[in-house]
CSV table of C-alpha atoms in Angstrom, one decimal:
chain,number,residue,atom,x,y,z
A,28,MET,CA,8.2,-12.0,6.7
A,29,ASN,CA,3.7,-12.2,6.6
A,30,LYS,CA,1.6,-10.0,8.8
A,31,LYS,CA,0.9,-13.5,9.8
A,32,ASP,CA,4.8,-14.5,11.3
A,33,ILE,CA,5.0,-11.1,12.7
A,34,ALA,CA,1.3,-10.8,14.4
A,35,ASP,CA,2.8,-14.6,16.1
A,36,ILE,CA,5.2,-13.4,17.4
A,37,ARG,CA,4.2,-10.2,19.1
A,38,LYS,CA,1.6,-12.1,20.9
A,39,HIS,CA,3.4,-14.2,22.9
A,40,PHE,CA,4.9,-10.8,24.7
A,41,LYS,CA,4.2,-11.8,28.0
A,42,GLN,CA,4.0,-13.3,31.1
A,43,GLY,CA,4.0,-17.1,31.3
A,44,THR,CA,4.8,-18.0,27.7
A,45,ASP,CA,7.2,-21.2,26.5
A,46,LEU,CA,7.3,-20.1,23.2
A,47,LEU,CA,8.9,-16.9,23.3
A,48,LYS,CA,11.8,-16.1,26.3
A,49,ILE,CA,14.0,-13.2,26.9
A,50,THR,CA,17.1,-14.3,28.2
A,51,THR,CA,19.1,-10.7,28.8
A,52,ILE,CA,18.0,-7.1,28.7
A,53,TYR,CA,20.5,-4.1,27.8
A,54,ASN,CA,20.1,-0.5,28.3
A,55,VAL,CA,21.2,2.5,27.6
A,56,TYR,CA,20.3,6.4,28.1
A,57,ILE,CA,21.8,8.8,26.0
A,58,LYS,CA,21.7,12.6,27.2
A,59,ALA,CA,19.7,15.3,24.0
A,60,GLU,CA,22.8,16.5,22.4
A,61,SER,CA,25.2,13.8,23.0
A,62,THR,CA,26.6,11.5,20.9
A,63,ASP,CA,27.9,9.4,24.2
A,64,ILE,CA,26.7,7.0,26.2
A,65,TYR,CA,24.9,8.7,29.5
A,66,HIS,CA,24.2,5.5,31.3
A,67,GLU,CA,24.0,1.7,30.7
A,68,GLU,CA,23.0,-1.3,31.9
A,69,SER,CA,22.5,-5.1,31.3
A,70,GLN,CA,20.8,-8.1,33.2
A,71,SER,CA,18.9,-11.2,33.1
A,72,PHE,CA,15.7,-10.1,31.8
A,73,SER,CA,15.0,-13.1,34.5
A,74,LEU,CA,15.7,-11.0,37.4
A,75,LEU,CA,13.1,-8.2,36.5
A,76,ASP,CA,10.3,-7.5,38.9
A,77,GLU,CA,7.0,-8.6,36.7
A,78,GLU,CA,6.0,-5.2,36.4
A,79,GLN,CA,9.2,-4.0,34.9
A,80,GLN,CA,9.1,-6.5,32.8
A,81,ASP,CA,5.0,-6.2,31.4
A,82,LEU,CA,6.4,-2.5,30.9
A,83,PHE,CA,8.7,-4.0,28.2
A,84,PHE,CA,6.4,-6.8,27.6
A,85,THR,CA,3.9,-4.1,25.9
A,86,ASN,CA,7.1,-1.5,24.6
A,87,PHE,CA,7.4,-4.2,22.6
A,88,LYS,CA,4.3,-5.4,21.3
A,89,LYS,CA,3.9,-1.8,20.6
A,90,VAL,CA,7.7,-1.4,17.7
A,91,LEU,CA,6.1,-4.8,15.8
A,92,GLY,CA,2.8,-3.2,15.9
A,93,GLY,CA,1.0,-1.3,12.9
A,94,LYS,CA,0.9,-2.6,9.5
A,95,LEU,CA,3.3,-3.8,6.3
A,96,GLY,CA,4.4,-1.0,4.5
A,97,VAL,CA,3.4,1.8,6.4
A,98,LYS,CA,5.0,1.5,10.4
A,99,LEU,CA,7.1,-1.7,9.7
A,100,PHE,CA,9.1,-2.4,6.9
A,101,GLU,CA,11.5,-5.5,5.4
A,102,VAL,CA,14.8,-3.8,4.6
A,103,LYS,CA,17.2,-6.2,3.4
A,104,PHE,CA,21.8,-5.6,3.4
A,105,VAL,CA,23.4,-3.6,1.3
A,106,ARG,CA,25.3,-6.0,-0.2
A,107,GLN,CA,28.9,-5.9,0.8
A,108,SER,CA,32.2,-6.3,-1.1
A,109,GLU,CA,34.9,-8.9,0.7
A,110,GLU,CA,36.8,-5.5,2.1
A,111,GLU,CA,33.9,-4.5,3.0
A,112,ALA,CA,32.5,-7.5,4.6
A,113,GLU,CA,35.4,-6.7,7.3
A,114,ASN,CA,34.0,-3.9,8.4
A,115,GLU,CA,33.4,-4.4,12.0
A,116,GLU,CA,30.7,-1.4,12.2
A,117,HIS,CA,28.6,-2.7,9.5
A,118,ALA,CA,24.6,-3.5,11.0
A,119,GLN,CA,23.7,-7.0,9.7
A,120,LYS,CA,27.7,-7.8,11.6
A,121,LEU,CA,27.1,-6.9,14.7
A,122,LEU,CA,23.6,-7.7,15.0
A,123,TYR,CA,24.5,-11.6,13.0
A,124,ASP,CA,27.7,-11.5,15.5
A,125,GLY,CA,25.5,-10.5,19.0
A,126,LEU,CA,23.1,-13.2,18.4
A,127,HIS,CA,25.4,-15.8,18.5
A,128,ALA,CA,27.8,-14.4,21.4
A,129,ASP,CA,28.7,-17.3,23.7
A,130,ASP,CA,29.4,-15.0,26.3
A,131,VAL,CA,27.4,-11.6,27.8
A,132,THR,CA,29.8,-9.1,27.0
A,133,GLN,CA,30.3,-9.4,23.8
A,134,TRP,CA,26.4,-8.8,23.2
A,135,LYS,CA,26.3,-6.3,24.7
A,136,GLU,CA,30.0,-4.4,23.2
A,137,ASP,CA,28.1,-5.2,19.3
A,138,MET,CA,25.0,-3.6,20.9
A,139,GLN,CA,26.7,-0.6,22.6
A,140,ARG,CA,28.2,-0.3,19.5
A,141,LEU,CA,25.8,-0.5,18.0
A,142,ALA,CA,23.3,2.0,19.7
A,143,LEU,CA,26.7,4.6,19.4
A,144,LYS,CA,26.6,4.4,15.4
A,145,MET,CA,22.1,4.9,16.8
A,146,VAL,CA,23.0,8.3,18.2
A,147,GLN,CA,26.4,9.7,15.7
A,148,ASN,CA,24.0,9.5,12.9
A,149,GLY,CA,20.6,10.8,14.1
A,150,HIS,CA,19.7,14.2,16.0
A,151,TYR,CA,17.3,13.6,19.0
A,152,GLU,CA,15.7,16.4,20.6
A,153,LYS,CA,15.2,14.4,23.7
A,154,ASP,CA,16.9,12.2,26.3
A,155,LEU,CA,17.0,8.1,24.7
A,156,VAL,CA,16.4,4.8,25.7
A,157,ILE,CA,17.7,2.5,24.0
A,158,THR,CA,17.2,-0.8,24.4
A,159,PHE,CA,17.9,-3.9,23.7
A,160,ILE,CA,16.6,-7.9,24.0
A,161,ARG,CA,17.7,-11.0,23.3
A,162,GLY,CA,16.2,-14.1,23.5
A,163,ASN,CA,15.0,-17.4,21.4
A,164,TYR,CA,11.4,-17.6,19.6
A,165,PHE,CA,9.8,-21.3,19.6
A,166,LYS,CA,7.5,-21.9,16.4
A,167,PRO,CA,5.7,-25.1,16.6
A,168,THR,CA,6.0,-27.4,13.4
A,169,LYS,CA,3.0,-28.1,11.6
A,170,ARG,CA,1.3,-31.5,11.9
A,171,SER,CA,-0.3,-33.2,8.8
A,172,GLN,CA,-3.9,-34.7,9.9
A,173,ASP,CA,-2.7,-38.5,9.5
A,174,GLU,CA,-0.5,-37.6,12.5
A,175,SER,CA,-0.7,-39.4,15.4
A,176,GLU,CA,-1.6,-36.9,18.7
A,177,THR,CA,1.4,-35.4,19.3
A,178,ALA,CA,1.4,-33.0,21.8
A,179,VAL,CA,1.9,-29.6,19.9
A,180,ARG,CA,5.0,-28.1,22.2
A,181,ASP,CA,7.3,-31.4,20.8
A,182,GLU,CA,8.5,-29.8,17.8
A,183,VAL,CA,9.7,-26.8,16.8
A,184,TYR,CA,11.6,-24.0,15.8
A,185,THR,CA,13.7,-22.7,17.3
A,186,THR,CA,15.2,-18.9,16.1
A,187,PRO,CA,17.4,-16.4,18.3
A,188,PHE,CA,16.4,-13.2,18.0
A,189,ILE,CA,17.4,-9.0,18.5
A,190,LEU,CA,14.5,-6.8,19.6
A,191,CYS,CA,15.2,-2.9,19.8
A,192,SER,CA,13.3,-0.3,20.7
A,193,MET,CA,14.8,3.9,20.7
A,194,ASN,CA,12.0,5.5,23.2
A,195,GLN,CA,12.1,9.1,24.2
A,196,THR,CA,11.7,11.0,28.1
A,197,ASP,CA,9.6,13.1,29.4
A,198,LEU,CA,10.2,15.5,32.3
A,199,PRO,CA,7.5,14.8,34.3
A,200,LYS,CA,4.7,17.9,34.7
A,201,ARG,CA,4.3,19.6,37.7
A,202,SER,CA,1.1,18.8,39.5
A,203,LEU,CA,-0.7,19.4,43.4
A,204,ILE,CA,-0.9,16.1,45.2
A,205,PHE,CA,-2.4,14.9,48.4
A,206,ASP,CA,-0.4,13.5,51.2
A,207,PHE,CA,-2.0,11.2,53.1
A,208,GLN,CA,0.2,11.0,56.0
A,209,GLU,CA,0.8,14.1,56.3
A,210,ARG,CA,-2.6,14.6,55.3
A,211,GLU,CA,-1.7,18.2,53.4
A,212,PHE,CA,-2.0,19.2,49.7
A,213,LYS,CA,1.5,19.3,47.8
A,214,SER,CA,3.4,20.5,44.7
A,215,SER,CA,4.9,17.0,42.6
A,216,MET,CA,8.4,17.3,43.5
A,217,THR,CA,9.6,15.1,41.2
A,218,VAL,CA,12.2,15.7,38.6
A,219,ASP,CA,13.3,12.4,37.3
A,220,PRO,CA,12.3,11.5,33.4
A,221,VAL,CA,9.8,9.1,32.3
A,222,VAL,CA,10.5,7.2,29.6
A,223,ASN,CA,8.1,7.4,27.0
A,224,ILE,CA,7.3,3.3,26.5
A,225,THR,CA,3.9,3.1,25.0
A,226,SER,CA,5.4,5.1,21.6
A,227,PRO,CA,8.0,4.3,21.0
A,228,ILE,CA,10.1,6.6,18.0
A,229,GLY,CA,12.0,3.3,15.9
A,230,GLY,CA,12.9,-0.6,16.8
A,231,PHE,CA,13.4,-3.3,14.3
A,232,LEU,CA,14.2,-7.0,14.8
A,233,PHE,CA,16.7,-8.8,13.9
A,234,PRO,CA,16.5,-11.3,11.6
A,235,CYS,CA,13.9,-11.8,9.9
A,236,PHE,CA,11.9,-15.5,9.6
A,237,THR,CA,10.5,-16.7,6.1
A,238,ALA,CA,9.3,-20.3,6.0
A,239,ASN,CA,9.8,-20.7,9.4
A,240,ALA,CA,14.4,-19.7,8.9
A,241,ALA,CA,15.7,-17.4,9.9
A,242,ASP,CA,16.7,-14.9,7.6
A,243,VAL,CA,19.6,-13.1,8.4
A,244,ASN,CA,20.1,-10.9,5.1
A,245,HIS,CA,17.2,-9.0,5.7
A,246,ILE,CA,16.0,-6.6,9.4
A,247,LEU,CA,12.5,-5.8,10.4
A,248,TYR,CA,12.5,-1.7,10.4
A,249,ALA,CA,9.8,0.2,12.9
A,250,SER,CA,8.9,3.7,11.6
A,251,GLY,CA,7.8,5.8,14.5
A,252,LYS,CA,4.9,7.6,12.3
A,253,ALA,CA,3.3,6.0,9.6
A,254,ASN,CA,4.4,5.7,6.5
A,255,LYS,CA,8.2,8.4,7.6
A,256,PRO,CA,10.3,5.5,8.0
A,257,ASN,CA,13.5,7.1,8.8
A,258,TYR,CA,15.9,7.0,5.4
A,259,GLN,CA,18.7,7.9,7.0
A,260,PHE,CA,18.4,5.2,9.9
A,261,ILE,CA,18.1,2.9,7.7
A,262,GLU,CA,21.0,3.6,4.9
A,263,ASN,CA,23.9,4.8,8.1
A,264,VAL,CA,22.6,2.6,11.4
A,265,LEU,CA,20.8,-0.3,9.7
A,266,ASN,CA,22.9,0.2,6.3
A,267,GLY,CA,19.7,-1.3,4.5
A,268,GLU,CA,18.7,-0.3,1.1
A,269,GLU,CA,16.4,2.0,0.2
A,270,VAL,CA,12.9,0.9,0.9
A,271,MET,CA,9.2,1.7,-0.1
A,272,THR,CA,6.3,2.7,1.9
A,273,ALA,CA,2.0,2.1,0.9
A,274,GLU,CA,1.8,5.7,0.5
A,275,ASP,CA,4.6,5.4,-2.2
A,276,ASP,CA,3.7,2.1,-3.9
A,277,LYS,CA,0.0,4.4,-4.1
A,278,THR,CA,1.1,7.1,-5.9
A,279,VAL,CA,3.6,5.3,-8.2
A,280,PHE,CA,0.9,3.6,-9.3
A,281,GLU,CA,-0.6,6.1,-10.3
A,282,GLU,CA,1.5,8.1,-12.4
A,283,ILE,CA,2.1,4.3,-14.2
A,284,VAL,CA,-2.5,4.7,-14.7
A,285,LYS,CA,-1.5,7.7,-15.8
A,286,GLU,CA,1.5,7.5,-17.7
A,287,VAL,CA,-0.8,4.7,-19.7
A,288,ILE,CA,-4.3,6.1,-19.6
A,289,GLY,CA,-4.1,9.5,-18.7
A,290,ASP,CA,-5.2,11.2,-16.1
A,291,GLU,CA,-8.9,11.5,-16.8
A,292,VAL,CA,-11.0,8.7,-16.1
A,293,ASP,CA,-14.9,8.2,-15.9
A,294,SER,CA,-15.6,6.7,-13.0
A,295,ARG,CA,-16.4,2.9,-13.5
A,296,THR,CA,-13.9,2.7,-15.0
A,297,LEU,CA,-11.7,3.5,-11.9
A,298,ALA,CA,-13.9,1.5,-10.2
A,299,SER,CA,-12.8,-1.8,-12.4
A,300,VAL,CA,-9.2,-1.0,-12.0
A,301,TYR,CA,-10.1,-1.0,-8.3
A,302,ASP,CA,-12.6,-5.0,-8.4
A,303,GLU,CA,-9.7,-6.5,-10.2
A,304,ILE,CA,-7.2,-5.5,-7.9
A,305,GLN,CA,-9.0,-6.6,-4.1
A,306,SER,CA,-10.2,-10.0,-6.3
A,307,MET,CA,-6.5,-10.4,-7.4
A,308,LEU,CA,-6.0,-10.6,-3.0
A,309,GLU,CA,-9.4,-11.6,-2.1
A,310,VAL,CA,-8.0,-15.2,-4.3
A,311,ASP,CA,-4.8,-14.8,-2.0
A,312,GLU,CA,-6.8,-14.9,0.7
A,313,GLU,CA,-8.8,-18.2,-0.3
A,314,ASP,CA,-5.8,-19.8,-1.1
A,315,LYS,CA,-5.1,-21.5,2.5
A,316,ASP,CA,-2.6,-23.8,1.3
A,317,ALA,CA,-0.4,-21.0,-0.1
A,318,GLU,CA,2.2,-20.1,1.9
A,319,GLU,CA,1.3,-15.8,2.8
A,320,THR,CA,2.4,-13.6,0.0
A,321,THR,CA,1.0,-10.5,-0.9
A,322,PRO,CA,0.0,-10.3,-3.9
A,323,THR,CA,2.2,-7.6,-6.4
A,324,LEU,CA,1.6,-5.9,-9.5
A,325,ASP,CA,4.6,-5.8,-12.0
A,326,THR,CA,3.9,-4.8,-15.7
A,327,LYS,CA,3.0,-7.9,-16.7
A,328,GLU,CA,-0.1,-7.3,-14.3
A,329,VAL,CA,-1.0,-4.1,-14.9
A,330,GLU,CA,-1.3,-4.5,-18.0
A,331,ARG,CA,-3.7,-7.6,-17.4
A,332,VAL,CA,-5.6,-5.7,-14.9
A,333,LEU,CA,-5.8,-2.4,-17.8
A,334,LYS,CA,-7.0,-4.1,-19.7
A,335,ALA,CA,-9.7,-6.8,-17.8
A,336,SER,CA,-10.8,-2.7,-17.2
A,337,GLY,CA,-12.3,-1.8,-20.1
A,338,VAL,CA,-9.0,0.2,-21.1
A,339,LYS,CA,-8.6,0.3,-24.7
A,340,ASP,CA,-4.6,1.0,-26.7
A,341,VAL,CA,-2.9,-1.0,-23.4
A,342,ASP,CA,-0.2,-3.1,-24.7
A,343,SER,CA,3.3,-3.5,-23.4
A,344,ASP,CA,5.0,-1.3,-24.5
A,345,LYS,CA,3.6,1.2,-23.0
A,346,VAL,CA,3.3,0.0,-19.5
A,347,GLU,CA,7.5,-0.4,-19.8
A,348,MET,CA,7.5,3.0,-20.8
A,349,ALA,CA,5.4,4.0,-17.6
A,350,PHE,CA,7.3,2.4,-15.4
A,351,GLN,CA,10.5,3.6,-16.7
A,352,LYS,CA,9.6,7.3,-16.6
A,353,VAL,CA,8.3,7.1,-12.8
A,354,LEU,CA,10.7,4.3,-11.8
A,355,ASP,CA,13.3,4.2,-14.0
A,356,ASP,CA,13.0,0.3,-12.7
A,357,LYS,CA,11.4,-1.5,-14.9
A,358,THR,CA,11.0,-4.4,-13.2
A,359,TYR,CA,10.3,-3.0,-9.8
A,360,GLU,CA,6.4,-5.2,-8.3
A,361,MET,CA,4.6,-2.9,-6.2
A,362,ASN,CA,2.4,-4.6,-3.3
A,363,ALA,CA,-1.4,-5.1,-4.3
A,364,GLY,CA,-2.6,-4.6,-0.7
A,365,HIS,CA,-1.1,-0.1,-1.5
A,366,VAL,CA,-2.5,0.2,-4.0
A,367,VAL,CA,-5.9,-0.1,-3.4
A,368,PRO,CA,-8.4,2.1,-1.4
A,369,SER,CA,-9.6,0.1,1.6
A,370,TYR,CA,-12.5,-2.4,0.7
A,371,THR,CA,-14.1,-1.6,4.0
A,372,SER,CA,-14.5,1.9,5.0
A,373,LYS,CA,-15.3,5.3,2.8
A,374,SER,CA,-11.9,5.2,1.5
A,375,ILE,CA,-12.4,7.4,-1.6
A,376,LYS,CA,-12.5,10.7,-1.7
A,377,ILE,CA,-15.0,12.7,-3.8
A,378,SER,CA,-13.7,16.4,-3.4
A,379,THR,CA,-15.7,19.5,-4.7
A,380,LYS,CA,-16.2,23.5,-4.0
A,381,VAL,CA,-19.5,22.4,-2.6
A,382,ALA,CA,-18.7,19.4,-0.7
A,383,ASP,CA,-16.2,16.1,-0.7
A,384,ILE,CA,-17.8,13.0,-0.6
A,385,SER,CA,-16.3,9.4,0.4
A,386,ILE,CA,-18.2,6.6,-0.5
A,387,CYS,CA,-16.6,3.1,-0.3
A,388,PRO,CA,-14.9,1.3,-3.3
A,389,GLN,CA,-17.9,-1.0,-4.5
A,390,ASP,CA,-19.8,2.1,-4.7
A,391,LEU,CA,-17.6,4.4,-7.4
A,392,ARG,CA,-19.2,3.2,-10.5
A,393,TYR,CA,-22.8,4.9,-9.6
A,394,VAL,CA,-21.2,8.4,-9.3
A,395,ARG,CA,-21.3,9.4,-12.3
A,396,ARG,CA,-20.0,13.6,-13.3
A,397,VAL,CA,-22.6,14.7,-16.2
A,398,ASP,CA,-23.9,18.4,-17.4
A,399,VAL,CA,-27.6,18.9,-16.4
A,400,ASN,CA,-28.8,21.5,-18.3
A,401,GLY,CA,-25.0,23.1,-19.1
A,402,ARG,CA,-23.6,22.5,-15.9
A,403,SER,CA,-22.2,20.2,-14.5
A,404,CYS,CA,-23.0,17.9,-11.5
A,405,ILE,CA,-21.9,14.8,-9.6
A,406,LEU,CA,-25.1,12.0,-9.4
A,407,ILE,CA,-25.5,9.6,-7.5
A,408,GLU,CA,-26.9,6.6,-8.1
A,409,VAL,CA,-29.0,5.5,-4.5
A,410,GLU,CA,-32.1,2.8,-4.2
A,411,GLU,CA,-32.7,4.2,-0.8
A,412,ASP,CA,-34.1,7.4,0.1
A,413,ALA,CA,-32.2,9.5,1.2
A,414,MET,CA,-31.9,11.8,4.8
A,415,ILE,CA,-31.3,15.0,5.0
A,416,GLU,CA,-31.0,16.7,8.3
A,417,GLY,CA,-34.3,14.0,9.2
A,418,PHE,CA,-36.6,15.1,6.3
A,419,LYS,CA,-36.3,13.1,2.9
A,420,LEU,CA,-35.8,14.6,0.0
A,421,ILE,CA,-37.9,14.0,-2.9
A,422,SER,CA,-36.6,13.3,-5.9
A,423,GLU,CA,-36.1,16.1,-8.5
A,424,ASP,CA,-36.3,16.1,-12.8
A,425,LEU,CA,-33.3,18.5,-13.5
A,426,LEU,CA,-33.7,17.1,-17.5
A,427,LYS,CA,-36.1,19.4,-19.1
């Protein structure tokens, strides 16, 4: 899935839309430190009152919020042997069977077994509410310019889906309230746990959508924290392969570059490396006709980027050896959007004992480390006046 696909289905979790219909909702309550279901209920989503539906819509949007590689991860199911394919507890089989079950009771049983996998393979310090929904997502087909005027809803891609949300509960804090009927102050006696639907700790969407078609071999996993997927959950509950976060990709890229050119670099070379990668992303965004796919950095692209940035003595053997040493995989492809700092903010940090400096990547070329009268200095080239606490900084000639 790409960010446009996720954004599109996410925006339709609201009242009144005809492009997303939720048929059934199934809620499971698990008490802390327990591996059994304390309470469960399943019903038609349309039977919930409007206020409850709005609360769930907010929750589902939170599950699908965040960036790919940071909080959302497309996970590939582990390929099974013929014998393993008969495993009734494999997440892919439970989800696929539940998705196509004609009987609501069968769908509920499949989701119940999946919920039990979650609590039996995890540790939760607070009570947990697991919510499953089943529905259909409709996406209008694109019309070519030479087609006659046709209602946008006439032809749609229809994809049945299952979404899961995991939410912890909190006990309400004791508070002082005012009773309008009795006209007196009282202490709050509410002891019912509150489901924290604004901060889901995890979830997933099945199946993924690729080129307007369902991809049942992948599941979109949602992490509760940025760059901190629950690897145990992915492996033992979803039966998925290992994922790499955006933070992982950035670290891997830096280590590969260090293996190729060493751990010392001047600011102009580093700026050129970032510029080369950023240009890949910008060209990709300008190509409106192409399907949205984020550019990747394999061995050939890393070699090209380094050579274009002016790095000497770079060849394919060096780059492949670096990939092999850092990743033990010469075929790995890094997401280009993960390794380059944000060009819309001061995302590069220059740390020294005296001060920390934040600058935009495109301004890195104006920073130098120089020796002045035997002292190491950070030199920043500026075209405008420099202000300190309202005072204009005067120019000094230090090269004496």
